[in-house]
Coordinates of C-alpha atoms and ligand atoms in Angstrom, one line a residue:
M1 CA 34.5 69.5 -15.4
S2 CA 31.1 69.4 -17.1
K3 CA 28.2 69.7 -14.7
M4 CA 24.5 69.0 -15.5
T5 CA 23.7 72.0 -13.6
D6 CA 25.6 74.1 -16.2
I7 CA 23.6 72.9 -19.1
S8 CA 19.8 73.2 -19.9
W9 CA 17.8 70.1 -20.7
D10 CA 17.4 71.2 -24.4
E11 CA 21.0 71.7 -24.8
F12 CA 21.9 68.4 -23.0
S13 CA 19.6 66.3 -24.9
A14 CA 20.8 67.7 -28.2
L15 CA 24.5 66.4 -27.4
S16 CA 25.7 63.2 -29.0
L17 CA 25.9 60.3 -26.5
A18 CA 29.8 60.8 -26.6
D19 CA 29.4 64.3 -25.7
K20 CA 26.9 63.5 -23.0
R21 CA 29.4 61.1 -21.2
P22 CA 31.4 63.8 -19.3
Y23 CA 28.1 65.2 -17.8
L24 CA 27.1 61.8 -16.4
A25 CA 30.7 61.0 -14.7
R26 CA 31.3 61.2 -11.0
P27 CA 32.4 64.8 -10.0
E28 CA 35.4 63.2 -8.1
G29 CA 37.0 62.6 -11.6
D30 CA 37.7 58.9 -11.3
G31 CA 36.1 58.2 -14.6
M32 CA 33.3 56.1 -13.1
P33 CA 29.8 56.9 -13.9
Y34 CA 27.5 59.0 -11.6
H35 CA 24.4 58.3 -13.6
T36 CA 24.5 55.0 -15.7
L37 CA 22.3 55.7 -18.8
F38 CA 23.9 54.0 -21.9
A39 CA 26.8 51.9 -23.2
Q40 CA 28.6 54.9 -24.7
Q41 CA 29.7 55.8 -21.1
F42 CA 32.1 52.9 -20.9
D43 CA 35.6 52.6 -22.6
R44 CA 37.8 49.6 -22.3
E45 CA 39.8 50.9 -19.2
L46 CA 36.5 51.4 -17.5
L47 CA 35.2 48.0 -18.4
E48 CA 38.3 46.4 -17.3
R49 CA 38.3 48.3 -14.0
L50 CA 34.7 47.1 -13.4
C51 CA 35.4 43.4 -14.3
A52 CA 38.4 43.6 -12.0
L53 CA 36.2 45.0 -9.2
A54 CA 33.5 42.3 -9.9
N55 CA 36.1 39.6 -9.5
R56 CA 37.3 41.0 -6.3
I57 CA 33.8 41.4 -4.8
R58 CA 32.9 37.8 -5.7
F59 CA 36.2 36.6 -4.2
I60 CA 35.7 38.7 -0.9
N61 CA 32.1 37.5 -0.6
K62 CA 33.3 33.8 -0.4
S63 CA 34.2 34.0 3.2
K64 CA 31.9 35.0 6.0
E65 CA 34.3 37.7 7.1
G66 CA 34.5 39.1 3.6
A67 CA 30.7 39.0 3.1
L68 CA 30.3 40.9 6.5
Y69 CA 32.8 43.5 5.3
L70 CA 31.1 44.0 2.0
K71 CA 27.7 44.3 3.8
N72 CA 29.0 47.2 5.8
V73 CA 30.4 49.1 2.7
L74 CA 27.2 50.9 1.8
A75 CA 25.1 50.1 4.9
H76 CA 24.4 53.9 5.0
K77 CA 22.7 54.0 1.6
R78 CA 19.2 53.3 0.4
A79 CA 18.2 52.4 -3.2
M80 CA 14.8 52.6 -5.1
L81 CA 14.1 49.8 -7.6
Y82 CA 11.6 51.3 -9.8
F83 CA 10.5 48.8 -12.5
S84 CA 7.5 49.8 -14.5
Q85 CA 8.2 47.0 -17.1
P86 CA 8.4 43.3 -16.2
S87 CA 11.8 41.9 -15.2
S88 CA 13.1 38.7 -13.2
R89 CA 16.9 38.9 -13.7
T90 CA 17.6 42.7 -13.9
F91 CA 15.4 43.4 -10.8
L92 CA 16.6 40.4 -8.8
S93 CA 20.3 40.8 -9.6
H94 CA 20.2 44.5 -8.8
L95 CA 18.4 43.7 -5.5
A96 CA 21.0 41.0 -4.7
A97 CA 23.8 43.4 -5.6
C98 CA 22.4 45.9 -3.2
Q99 CA 22.2 43.2 -0.4
I100 CA 25.8 42.2 -0.9
L101 CA 26.9 45.8 -0.4
G102 CA 24.5 46.3 2.5
I103 CA 22.1 48.8 0.7
T104 CA 18.6 48.8 2.0
T105 CA 16.1 48.8 -0.8
G106 CA 12.6 49.8 -1.7
E107 CA 10.6 48.9 -4.7
V108 CA 7.7 49.7 -6.9
R109 CA 7.1 47.1 -9.6
D110 CA 3.6 48.0 -10.7
A111 CA 2.6 51.5 -11.1
A112 CA -1.0 50.5 -10.2
T113 CA 0.3 50.3 -6.7
S114 CA 1.8 53.6 -6.6
S115 CA 0.2 57.1 -6.9
E116 CA 0.8 57.0 -10.6
F117 CA -2.5 55.0 -10.4
K118 CA -4.1 58.4 -9.3
G119 CA -2.5 60.2 -12.2
E120 CA 0.8 61.2 -10.8
S121 CA 3.3 61.5 -13.7
R122 CA 6.5 59.2 -13.9
E123 CA 8.7 62.5 -13.4
D124 CA 6.8 63.3 -10.2
S125 CA 7.0 59.6 -8.9
I126 CA 10.8 59.7 -9.5
R127 CA 11.1 63.1 -7.8
T128 CA 9.3 61.6 -4.9
F129 CA 11.5 58.4 -4.6
S130 CA 14.5 60.9 -4.5
S131 CA 13.2 62.2 -1.2
Y132 CA 13.7 58.8 0.4
F133 CA 16.5 57.2 -1.4
D134 CA 20.1 57.7 -2.4
M135 CA 19.9 55.9 -5.8
I136 CA 17.2 55.2 -8.2
I137 CA 17.5 51.9 -10.3
M138 CA 14.8 52.2 -12.9
R139 CA 13.3 50.1 -15.9
S140 CA 10.9 51.9 -18.1
P141 CA 9.2 51.4 -21.4
E142 CA 9.7 55.0 -22.1
Q143 CA 12.9 55.8 -24.2
G144 CA 14.9 58.8 -22.6
L145 CA 13.0 58.9 -19.4
A146 CA 16.2 57.7 -17.4
E147 CA 18.1 60.5 -19.1
K148 CA 15.5 63.2 -18.5
M149 CA 15.2 62.2 -14.9
A150 CA 19.0 62.2 -14.5
W151 CA 19.0 65.8 -15.6
E152 CA 16.0 66.7 -13.4
L153 CA 17.5 65.2 -10.4
S154 CA 20.8 66.7 -10.9
N155 CA 19.2 70.1 -11.0
S156 CA 17.1 69.5 -8.0
S157 CA 17.6 69.8 -4.2
R158 CA 18.1 66.1 -4.1
P159 CA 20.7 65.1 -6.7
I160 CA 21.0 61.3 -6.5
P161 CA 22.3 58.8 -9.3
I162 CA 20.0 57.1 -11.7
L163 CA 20.8 53.7 -13.0
N164 CA 19.1 52.7 -16.3
A165 CA 17.9 49.0 -15.9
G166 CA 16.5 49.0 -19.5
S167 CA 14.9 51.9 -21.3
G168 CA 12.3 51.2 -24.1
K169 CA 13.8 49.6 -27.2
D170 CA 16.9 51.8 -26.7
Q171 CA 19.5 50.7 -24.2
H172 CA 20.3 48.2 -21.5
P173 CA 23.7 49.2 -20.3
T174 CA 24.1 46.9 -17.3
Q175 CA 23.0 43.9 -19.4
A176 CA 25.8 44.8 -21.8
L177 CA 28.3 45.1 -18.8
L178 CA 27.3 41.6 -17.7
D179 CA 27.6 40.2 -21.3
I180 CA 31.1 41.8 -21.6
Y181 CA 32.0 40.4 -18.2
T182 CA 30.9 36.9 -19.3
L183 CA 32.9 37.3 -22.6
I184 CA 36.0 38.4 -20.6
R185 CA 35.7 35.4 -18.3
S186 CA 34.9 33.0 -21.0
F187 CA 38.1 33.9 -23.0
E188 CA 40.3 34.8 -20.1
K189 CA 42.6 31.9 -20.5
K190 CA 42.0 31.4 -24.1
G191 CA 43.6 34.7 -25.6
G192 CA 40.9 37.2 -24.5
V193 CA 38.2 39.1 -26.4
D194 CA 40.2 40.8 -28.9
G195 CA 39.9 39.4 -32.4
R196 CA 36.7 37.4 -31.7
T197 CA 33.8 36.9 -33.9
V198 CA 30.4 37.6 -32.1
V199 CA 27.2 36.5 -33.8
F200 CA 23.9 38.1 -32.8
C201 CA 20.8 36.2 -33.7
G202 CA 17.1 36.9 -33.3
D203 CA 15.2 40.1 -32.9
L204 CA 17.9 42.5 -33.5
K205 CA 15.5 45.3 -34.4
R206 CA 13.9 45.7 -31.0
G207 CA 16.4 44.1 -28.7
R208 CA 17.9 46.7 -26.5
T209 CA 20.6 44.4 -25.1
V210 CA 22.0 44.1 -28.7
R211 CA 22.3 47.9 -29.3
S212 CA 24.2 48.2 -26.0
L213 CA 26.4 45.1 -26.4
S214 CA 27.3 45.9 -29.9
Y215 CA 28.6 49.3 -28.8
L216 CA 30.6 47.9 -25.9
L217 CA 32.3 45.4 -28.2
T218 CA 33.7 48.3 -30.3
N219 CA 36.0 48.9 -27.3
F220 CA 37.9 45.7 -28.2
R221 CA 40.3 45.2 -31.1
D222 CA 39.3 43.5 -34.2
V223 CA 36.0 42.1 -33.0
K224 CA 33.8 41.2 -35.9
Q225 CA 30.0 41.3 -35.5
I226 CA 27.7 39.2 -37.5
F227 CA 23.9 40.1 -37.2
V228 CA 21.6 37.1 -38.3
A229 CA 17.9 37.8 -38.3
P230 CA 14.8 37.6 -40.6
D231 CA 14.7 40.8 -42.8
E232 CA 11.8 42.3 -40.8
L233 CA 13.9 42.0 -37.5
Q234 CA 17.3 42.9 -38.8
V235 CA 19.7 45.2 -36.9
P236 CA 18.8 48.9 -37.0
G237 CA 20.8 51.5 -39.0
D238 CA 21.8 53.4 -36.1
V239 CA 23.9 50.3 -34.8
T240 CA 25.6 49.6 -38.1
A241 CA 26.3 53.3 -38.5
I242 CA 28.3 53.3 -35.3
L243 CA 30.2 50.3 -36.4
R244 CA 31.0 52.0 -39.7
E245 CA 32.0 55.1 -38.0
K246 CA 34.5 53.1 -35.8
G247 CA 35.7 51.0 -38.4
V248 CA 34.4 47.7 -37.0
K249 CA 33.9 44.7 -39.3
Y250 CA 30.3 43.5 -39.5
E251 CA 28.1 41.5 -41.6
V252 CA 24.3 41.3 -41.9
A253 CA 23.2 37.7 -42.7
G254 CA 20.5 35.3 -42.8
D255 CA 22.1 32.0 -42.3
L256 CA 22.6 31.1 -38.7
K257 CA 24.4 27.7 -39.3
A258 CA 27.0 29.4 -41.6
A259 CA 27.4 32.2 -38.9
V260 CA 27.8 29.6 -36.0
K261 CA 30.8 28.0 -37.9
V262 CA 32.9 31.0 -37.7
A263 CA 31.6 32.3 -34.4
D264 CA 33.5 32.6 -31.1
A265 CA 30.3 33.7 -29.3
V266 CA 26.6 33.3 -30.4
Y267 CA 24.3 35.7 -28.7
M268 CA 20.7 34.5 -29.1
T269 CA 17.7 36.9 -28.4
R270 CA 14.0 36.3 -28.3
I271 CA 11.3 37.8 -30.4
Q272 CA 10.3 41.1 -28.6
D273 CA 6.6 40.9 -29.5
E274 CA 5.7 43.3 -26.6
W275 CA 6.8 45.9 -29.0
D276 CA 4.5 44.9 -31.9
N277 CA 2.5 47.8 -33.5
A278 CA -0.3 45.4 -34.3
K279 CA -1.5 42.3 -32.3
G280 CA 0.0 39.2 -33.8
E281 CA 2.5 41.1 -36.1
S282 CA 5.5 39.2 -35.0
A283 CA 3.8 35.8 -35.3
K284 CA 3.7 36.5 -39.1
I285 CA 7.4 36.4 -39.4
D286 CA 9.1 33.0 -40.1
T287 CA 11.6 32.8 -37.3
S288 CA 12.1 29.0 -37.7
R289 CA 15.7 29.3 -39.0
F290 CA 16.9 31.6 -36.2
K291 CA 16.9 29.0 -33.4
F292 CA 20.0 27.4 -31.8
G293 CA 19.7 23.6 -31.4
A294 CA 21.6 20.4 -31.5
E295 CA 22.7 21.0 -35.0
E296 CA 24.0 24.4 -34.3
L297 CA 25.7 23.0 -31.2
A298 CA 27.6 20.6 -33.4
L299 CA 28.8 23.4 -35.7
L300 CA 30.2 25.7 -32.8
G301 CA 33.9 25.4 -32.1
K302 CA 35.0 23.7 -28.8
D303 CA 35.9 27.1 -27.2
G304 CA 32.8 28.8 -28.4
V305 CA 30.3 30.2 -26.1
I306 CA 26.4 30.5 -26.3
M307 CA 24.8 33.4 -24.5
H308 CA 21.3 34.9 -24.3
P309 CA 20.2 37.9 -22.2
L310 CA 17.1 35.8 -21.2
P311 CA 14.2 35.2 -20.9
R312 CA 14.2 32.6 -23.7
R313 CA 11.4 31.0 -25.3
D314 CA 12.4 28.4 -27.9
E315 CA 15.2 30.1 -29.6
I316 CA 17.9 27.9 -27.6
A317 CA 16.8 24.3 -27.4
V318 CA 16.8 23.0 -23.8
C319 CA 19.1 20.1 -24.9
C320 CA 22.0 22.7 -25.1
D321 CA 21.6 23.7 -21.4
R322 CA 24.1 21.1 -20.1
D323 CA 26.8 21.8 -22.7
P324 CA 29.9 23.4 -21.2
R325 CA 29.8 26.1 -23.8
A326 CA 26.2 27.3 -22.7
M327 CA 27.0 30.5 -20.7
Y328 CA 23.5 32.0 -20.3
W329 CA 23.0 30.7 -16.6
R330 CA 26.4 31.9 -15.7
Q331 CA 25.7 35.1 -17.5
M332 CA 22.8 35.8 -15.2
R333 CA 25.0 35.3 -12.0
N334 CA 27.7 37.4 -13.5
G335 CA 25.1 40.2 -13.6
M336 CA 24.9 40.4 -9.9
W337 CA 28.7 40.7 -9.4
I338 CA 29.2 43.3 -12.2
R339 CA 26.2 45.3 -10.9
A340 CA 27.6 45.2 -7.4
A341 CA 30.8 46.5 -8.8
L342 CA 29.1 49.3 -10.7
I343 CA 27.0 50.4 -7.6
A344 CA 29.9 50.3 -5.4
S345 CA 31.9 52.5 -8.0
V346 CA 29.1 55.0 -8.4
F347 CA 29.3 55.7 -4.6
G348 CA 33.1 55.9 -4.8
F349 CA 34.1 52.6 -3.1
E350 CA 36.1 51.1 -5.9
K351 CA 39.4 51.6 -4.5
S352 CA 38.7 50.7 -0.9
I353 CA 37.1 47.4 -2.0
M354 CA 40.1 46.6 -4.4
D355 CA 42.6 47.5 -1.6
C356 CA 40.9 45.9 1.3
G357 CA 42.6 43.1 3.1
Y358 CA 40.1 40.4 2.3
Ligands
LIG401 N1 18.0 40.1 -19.3 C1 16.8 40.9 -18.8 O1 16.8 42.0 -19.0 O2 16.1 40.0 -18.1 P1 14.7 40.4 -17.2 O3 13.7 41.0 -18.3 O4 14.3 39.2 -16.7 O5 15.3 41.4 -16.3

């Protein structure tokens, strides 16, 4: 058993993501994460277990008796939602997931309302939250902060789990979980996710959801990934290096219409101009060919799905919203269920929920 208390921060941070995984798992040895930091912590077996648990929770929650049972599962726990970057879906779906499981929550969404305004470091803020809560769900513009805090808290007198709700341009593991859950549900009665072609389009360079989902898709057999973007915003080399290492088929392309014709799923993303180095930098890039509208809809196969982590701007035309292949609204709601499944699993309640009589 690899324990965070047995390894220094310098040694831990130097490990590959795959080698970090055992340090982040629950000590009980059921394979579920204790700290949830990046997509590399999830293999196919774990993904299928989490999706099965999410299905189970959404079913149990349909009846009043079932919902009350779920509300009691983690009624003895408190979670801190620490979001120092803007969010609608990730914040609210984690909040709703906590409410489903009976977890009491606290929140800081603007550092200006916390003692960070007085100069307290983010690290000290998180140590402070750990005094009052049993889990920290955090979004930060700082790449690597969640990982550092996971190590710090594991080596403190209040070791509590960290759940990464988006870290810089780096990773968004729970978004990738809900994306996989959506793909699994979309293709459940149509032969499954194996063998599918997934097209990513938009700002692939700075989109953390793309990095996390691209990795999770490597857990499925013969899934081809096509990356469609302007040259300036193409998929980063670290993502394609993993695909080459794992023998995954991929293409880097510039023609969305051609990609849609062969796609089973099209994953659109917005331009992430909040990461521009200079003001107006993204606005100079011609993104007009990287939008999904009526013409692309006509080219998509009848069983194809259109996804988006949201928020969108104009990269999916509103006219697509009523099409049964538009999955982005369902994707959002799926996020609540899979996050409830993950949180329940982090606290060791996977089996009892799966086996309960509801
Ligand atoms: N998909 C996503 O992370 O959305 P929010 O920024 O609204 O949380």
